[in-house]
């Protein structure tokens, strides 16, 4: 049976996505190592982690912000829980993350191209940047198409 963690790790590793937040990267790598070694992931392990920054972010991530009052369940009203929707939510979140990573890469390339234009550079580097930009735009277009989102510019 494939877990949520397996899915997320595979998606991020297969697409070679990088974390800009070093703390999240450390947390991700530790989860990956635990899963790879066959160990069970226990949230208490992370909440009581020896690295205080990991402990703090883990506690924040594990804290339930909202509670569904049992009033509804006692009245026979079905209340859908987040766990019931993970199969839909997690792929959507990963998809959004990939799109944001690509949009950030496009922004960085546009900045480099703008700088090159200001300096009146016409070099193979500019051609390479343009080539990268086209590839990134194609990926973004595919990600947007897959998500069913309409973007107007």
PDB file of C-alpha atoms in Angstrom:
ATOM      1  CA  UNK A   1       0.000   0.000   0.000  1.00  0.00           C
ATOM      2  CA  UNK A   2       1.366   3.382  -1.005  1.00  0.00           C
ATOM      3  CA  UNK A   3       1.432   6.024   1.705  1.00  0.00           C
ATOM      4  CA  UNK A   4       1.015   9.775   1.393  1.00  0.00           C
ATOM      5  CA  UNK A   5       4.680  10.169   2.338  1.00  0.00           C
ATOM      6  CA  UNK A   6       5.743   7.710  -0.402  1.00  0.00           C
ATOM      7  CA  UNK A   7       3.712   9.622  -2.974  1.00  0.00           C
ATOM      8  CA  UNK A   8       5.125  13.013  -1.971  1.00  0.00           C
ATOM      9  CA  UNK A   9       8.715  11.748  -1.823  1.00  0.00           C
ATOM     10  CA  UNK A  10       8.443  10.070  -5.223  1.00  0.00           C
ATOM     11  CA  UNK A  11       6.924  13.148  -6.851  1.00  0.00           C
ATOM     12  CA  UNK A  12       9.556  15.494  -5.447  1.00  0.00           C
ATOM     13  CA  UNK A  13      12.511  13.188  -6.124  1.00  0.00           C
ATOM     14  CA  UNK A  14      11.380  12.115  -9.610  1.00  0.00           C
ATOM     15  CA  UNK A  15      11.077  15.728 -10.741  1.00  0.00           C
ATOM     16  CA  UNK A  16      14.263  16.696  -8.887  1.00  0.00           C
ATOM     17  CA  UNK A  17      12.476  19.522  -7.108  1.00  0.00           C
ATOM     18  CA  UNK A  18      14.498  21.508  -4.603  1.00  0.00           C
ATOM     19  CA  UNK A  19      13.362  23.133  -1.390  1.00  0.00           C
ATOM     20  CA  UNK A  20      14.265  26.778  -0.977  1.00  0.00           C
ATOM     21  CA  UNK A  21      13.560  26.522   2.732  1.00  0.00           C
ATOM     22  CA  UNK A  22      16.548  24.680   4.214  1.00  0.00           C
ATOM     23  CA  UNK A  23      14.577  23.585   7.270  1.00  0.00           C
ATOM     24  CA  UNK A  24      11.896  21.915   5.142  1.00  0.00           C
ATOM     25  CA  UNK A  25      14.649  20.298   3.094  1.00  0.00           C
ATOM     26  CA  UNK A  26      16.234  18.840   6.251  1.00  0.00           C
ATOM     27  CA  UNK A  27      12.857  17.588   7.425  1.00  0.00           C
ATOM     28  CA  UNK A  28      12.089  16.073   4.011  1.00  0.00           C
ATOM     29  CA  UNK A  29      15.460  14.310   3.856  1.00  0.00           C
ATOM     30  CA  UNK A  30      15.047  12.879   7.348  1.00  0.00           C
ATOM     31  CA  UNK A  31      11.585  11.538   6.516  1.00  0.00           C
ATOM     32  CA  UNK A  32      13.035  10.030   3.339  1.00  0.00           C
ATOM     33  CA  UNK A  33      15.835   8.331   5.287  1.00  0.00           C
ATOM     34  CA  UNK A  34      13.412   6.954   7.882  1.00  0.00           C
ATOM     35  CA  UNK A  35      11.133   5.522   5.215  1.00  0.00           C
ATOM     36  CA  UNK A  36      14.084   4.098   3.280  1.00  0.00           C
ATOM     37  CA  UNK A  37      15.363   2.325   6.377  1.00  0.00           C
ATOM     38  CA  UNK A  38      11.902   0.828   6.981  1.00  0.00           C
ATOM     39  CA  UNK A  39      11.285   2.735  10.195  1.00  0.00           C
ATOM     40  CA  UNK A  40       7.862   3.953  11.214  1.00  0.00           C
ATOM     41  CA  UNK A  41       7.430   7.694  11.191  1.00  0.00           C
ATOM     42  CA  UNK A  42       6.239   8.914  14.550  1.00  0.00           C
ATOM     43  CA  UNK A  43       5.284  12.554  14.866  1.00  0.00           C
ATOM     44  CA  UNK A  44       6.599  12.563  18.450  1.00  0.00           C
ATOM     45  CA  UNK A  45      10.064  11.779  17.065  1.00  0.00           C
ATOM     46  CA  UNK A  46       9.961  15.038  15.103  1.00  0.00           C
ATOM     47  CA  UNK A  47       8.198  17.107  17.766  1.00  0.00           C
ATOM     48  CA  UNK A  48      10.899  16.059  20.265  1.00  0.00           C
ATOM     49  CA  UNK A  49      13.702  16.257  17.706  1.00  0.00           C
ATOM     50  CA  UNK A  50      17.203  17.172  18.887  1.00  0.00           C
ATOM     51  CA  UNK A  51      17.241  20.048  16.367  1.00  0.00           C
ATOM     52  CA  UNK A  52      15.037  22.714  18.005  1.00  0.00           C
ATOM     53  CA  UNK A  53      14.083  24.224  14.638  1.00  0.00           C
ATOM     54  CA  UNK A  54      12.827  20.865  13.354  1.00  0.00           C
ATOM     55  CA  UNK A  55      10.983  20.293  16.638  1.00  0.00           C
ATOM     56  CA  UNK A  56       9.294  23.679  16.388  1.00  0.00           C
ATOM     57  CA  UNK A  57       8.195  23.377  12.761  1.00  0.00           C
ATOM     58  CA  UNK A  58       7.051  19.789  13.386  1.00  0.00           C
ATOM     59  CA  UNK A  59       4.904  20.867  16.306  1.00  0.00           C
ATOM     60  CA  UNK A  60       3.394  23.631  14.166  1.00  0.00           C
ATOM     61  CA  UNK A  61       2.702  21.244  11.279  1.00  0.00           C
ATOM     62  CA  UNK A  62       1.186  18.582  13.552  1.00  0.00           C
ATOM     63  CA  UNK A  63      -1.088  20.924  15.459  1.00  0.00           C
ATOM     64  CA  UNK A  64      -4.727  20.577  14.498  1.00  0.00           C
ATOM     65  CA  UNK A  65      -6.072  24.041  13.898  1.00  0.00           C
ATOM     66  CA  UNK A  66      -9.726  23.142  13.591  1.00  0.00           C
ATOM     67  CA  UNK A  67     -11.927  20.630  15.329  1.00  0.00           C
ATOM     68  CA  UNK A  68     -15.248  19.387  14.058  1.00  0.00           C
ATOM     69  CA  UNK A  69     -17.677  19.401  16.896  1.00  0.00           C
ATOM     70  CA  UNK A  70     -19.189  15.973  17.594  1.00  0.00           C
ATOM     71  CA  UNK A  71     -22.609  17.623  17.549  1.00  0.00           C
ATOM     72  CA  UNK A  72     -22.872  16.985  13.812  1.00  0.00           C
ATOM     73  CA  UNK A  73     -21.909  13.325  13.975  1.00  0.00           C
ATOM     74  CA  UNK A  74     -24.332  12.739  16.861  1.00  0.00           C
ATOM     75  CA  UNK A  75     -27.098  14.156  14.659  1.00  0.00           C
ATOM     76  CA  UNK A  76     -26.241  11.721  11.866  1.00  0.00           C
ATOM     77  CA  UNK A  77     -24.669  14.349   9.618  1.00  0.00           C
ATOM     78  CA  UNK A  78     -21.730  12.947   7.697  1.00  0.00           C
ATOM     79  CA  UNK A  79     -18.728  15.190   8.145  1.00  0.00           C
ATOM     80  CA  UNK A  80     -16.009  14.505   5.617  1.00  0.00           C
ATOM     81  CA  UNK A  81     -12.613  14.297   7.238  1.00  0.00           C
ATOM     82  CA  UNK A  82      -9.386  15.436   5.642  1.00  0.00           C
ATOM     83  CA  UNK A  83      -8.095  11.848   5.746  1.00  0.00           C
ATOM     84  CA  UNK A  84     -10.951  10.847   3.450  1.00  0.00           C
ATOM     85  CA  UNK A  85      -9.874  13.377   0.842  1.00  0.00           C
ATOM     86  CA  UNK A  86      -6.095  12.855   0.859  1.00  0.00           C
ATOM     87  CA  UNK A  87      -6.143  10.977  -2.452  1.00  0.00           C
ATOM     88  CA  UNK A  88      -7.467  14.149  -4.100  1.00  0.00           C
ATOM     89  CA  UNK A  89      -5.783  16.813  -1.980  1.00  0.00           C
ATOM     90  CA  UNK A  90      -2.159  15.618  -1.993  1.00  0.00           C
ATOM     91  CA  UNK A  91      -1.724  15.269  -5.799  1.00  0.00           C
ATOM     92  CA  UNK A  92      -3.321  18.703  -6.207  1.00  0.00           C
ATOM     93  CA  UNK A  93      -0.929  20.260  -3.684  1.00  0.00           C
ATOM     94  CA  UNK A  94       2.094  18.623  -5.321  1.00  0.00           C
ATOM     95  CA  UNK A  95       0.858  19.841  -8.703  1.00  0.00           C
ATOM     96  CA  UNK A  96       0.541  23.401  -7.376  1.00  0.00           C
ATOM     97  CA  UNK A  97       4.008  23.163  -5.844  1.00  0.00           C
ATOM     98  CA  UNK A  98       5.512  22.058  -9.162  1.00  0.00           C
ATOM     99  CA  UNK A  99       3.795  24.933 -10.952  1.00  0.00           C
ATOM    100  CA  UNK A 100       5.111  27.452  -8.421  1.00  0.00           C
ATOM    101  CA  UNK A 101       8.645  26.067  -8.747  1.00  0.00           C
ATOM    102  CA  UNK A 102       8.474  26.445 -12.514  1.00  0.00           C
ATOM    103  CA  UNK A 103       6.990  29.936 -12.280  1.00  0.00           C
ATOM    104  CA  UNK A 104       9.802  30.919  -9.928  1.00  0.00           C
ATOM    105  CA  UNK A 105      12.353  29.524 -12.402  1.00  0.00           C
ATOM    106  CA  UNK A 106      10.701  31.500 -15.206  1.00  0.00           C
ATOM    107  CA  UNK A 107      10.866  34.666 -13.088  1.00  0.00           C
ATOM    108  CA  UNK A 108      14.596  34.123 -12.451  1.00  0.00           C
ATOM    109  CA  UNK A 109      15.306  33.586 -16.143  1.00  0.00           C
ATOM    110  CA  UNK A 110      13.302  36.703 -17.044  1.00  0.00           C
ATOM    111  CA  UNK A 111      15.384  38.656 -14.543  1.00  0.00           C
ATOM    112  CA  UNK A 112      18.624  37.379 -16.084  1.00  0.00           C
ATOM    113  CA  UNK A 113      17.348  38.214 -19.564  1.00  0.00           C
ATOM    114  CA  UNK A 114      16.356  41.690 -18.422  1.00  0.00           C
ATOM    115  CA  UNK A 115      19.813  42.229 -16.917  1.00  0.00           C
ATOM    116  CA  UNK A 116      21.456  41.019 -20.133  1.00  0.00           C
ATOM    117  CA  UNK A 117      19.271  43.399 -22.157  1.00  0.00           C
ATOM    118  CA  UNK A 118      20.216  46.329 -19.918  1.00  0.00           C
ATOM    119  CA  UNK A 119      23.890  45.471 -20.405  1.00  0.00           C
ATOM    120  CA  UNK A 120      23.277  45.035 -24.146  1.00  0.00           C
ATOM    121  CA  UNK A 121      24.680  41.538 -24.035  1.00  0.00           C
ATOM    122  CA  UNK A 122      24.226  39.269 -27.027  1.00  0.00           C
ATOM    123  CA  UNK A 123      25.929  36.051 -26.133  1.00  0.00           C
ATOM    124  CA  UNK A 124      25.396  32.310 -26.200  1.00  0.00           C
ATOM    125  CA  UNK A 125      24.267  32.675 -22.578  1.00  0.00           C
ATOM    126  CA  UNK A 126      21.290  34.785 -23.692  1.00  0.00           C
ATOM    127  CA  UNK A 127      20.373  32.160 -26.290  1.00  0.00           C
ATOM    128  CA  UNK A 128      20.602  29.459 -23.627  1.00  0.00           C
ATOM    129  CA  UNK A 129      18.389  31.504 -21.305  1.00  0.00           C
ATOM    130  CA  UNK A 130      15.822  31.943 -24.061  1.00  0.00           C
ATOM    131  CA  UNK A 131      15.897  28.209 -24.730  1.00  0.00           C
ATOM    132  CA  UNK A 132      15.401  27.467 -21.016  1.00  0.00           C
ATOM    133  CA  UNK A 133      12.563  29.979 -20.864  1.00  0.00           C
ATOM    134  CA  UNK A 134      10.735  28.266 -23.727  1.00  0.00           C
ATOM    135  CA  UNK A 135      11.127  24.861 -22.047  1.00  0.00           C
ATOM    136  CA  UNK A 136       9.883  26.205 -18.731  1.00  0.00           C
ATOM    137  CA  UNK A 137       6.905  27.871 -20.375  1.00  0.00           C
ATOM    138  CA  UNK A 138       5.979  24.549 -22.017  1.00  0.00           C
ATOM    139  CA  UNK A 139       6.133  22.774 -18.654  1.00  0.00           C
ATOM    140  CA  UNK A 140       4.033  25.484 -17.005  1.00  0.00           C
ATOM    141  CA  UNK A 141       1.496  25.248 -19.810  1.00  0.00           C
ATOM    142  CA  UNK A 142       1.266  21.466 -19.308  1.00  0.00           C
ATOM    143  CA  UNK A 143       0.900  21.847 -15.554  1.00  0.00           C
ATOM    144  CA  UNK A 144      -1.821  24.450 -15.978  1.00  0.00           C
ATOM    145  CA  UNK A 145      -3.611  22.312 -18.574  1.00  0.00           C
ATOM    146  CA  UNK A 146      -3.465  19.243 -16.297  1.00  0.00           C
ATOM    147  CA  UNK A 147      -4.924  21.218 -13.419  1.00  0.00           C
ATOM    148  CA  UNK A 148      -7.803  22.603 -15.469  1.00  0.00           C
ATOM    149  CA  UNK A 149      -6.971  26.155 -14.421  1.00  0.00           C
ATOM    150  CA  UNK A 150      -7.544  29.030 -16.812  1.00  0.00           C
ATOM    151  CA  UNK A 151      -4.919  31.769 -16.562  1.00  0.00           C
ATOM    152  CA  UNK A 152      -5.442  35.109 -18.211  1.00  0.00           C
ATOM    153  CA  UNK A 153      -2.541  37.470 -18.755  1.00  0.00           C
TER     154      UNK A 153
END
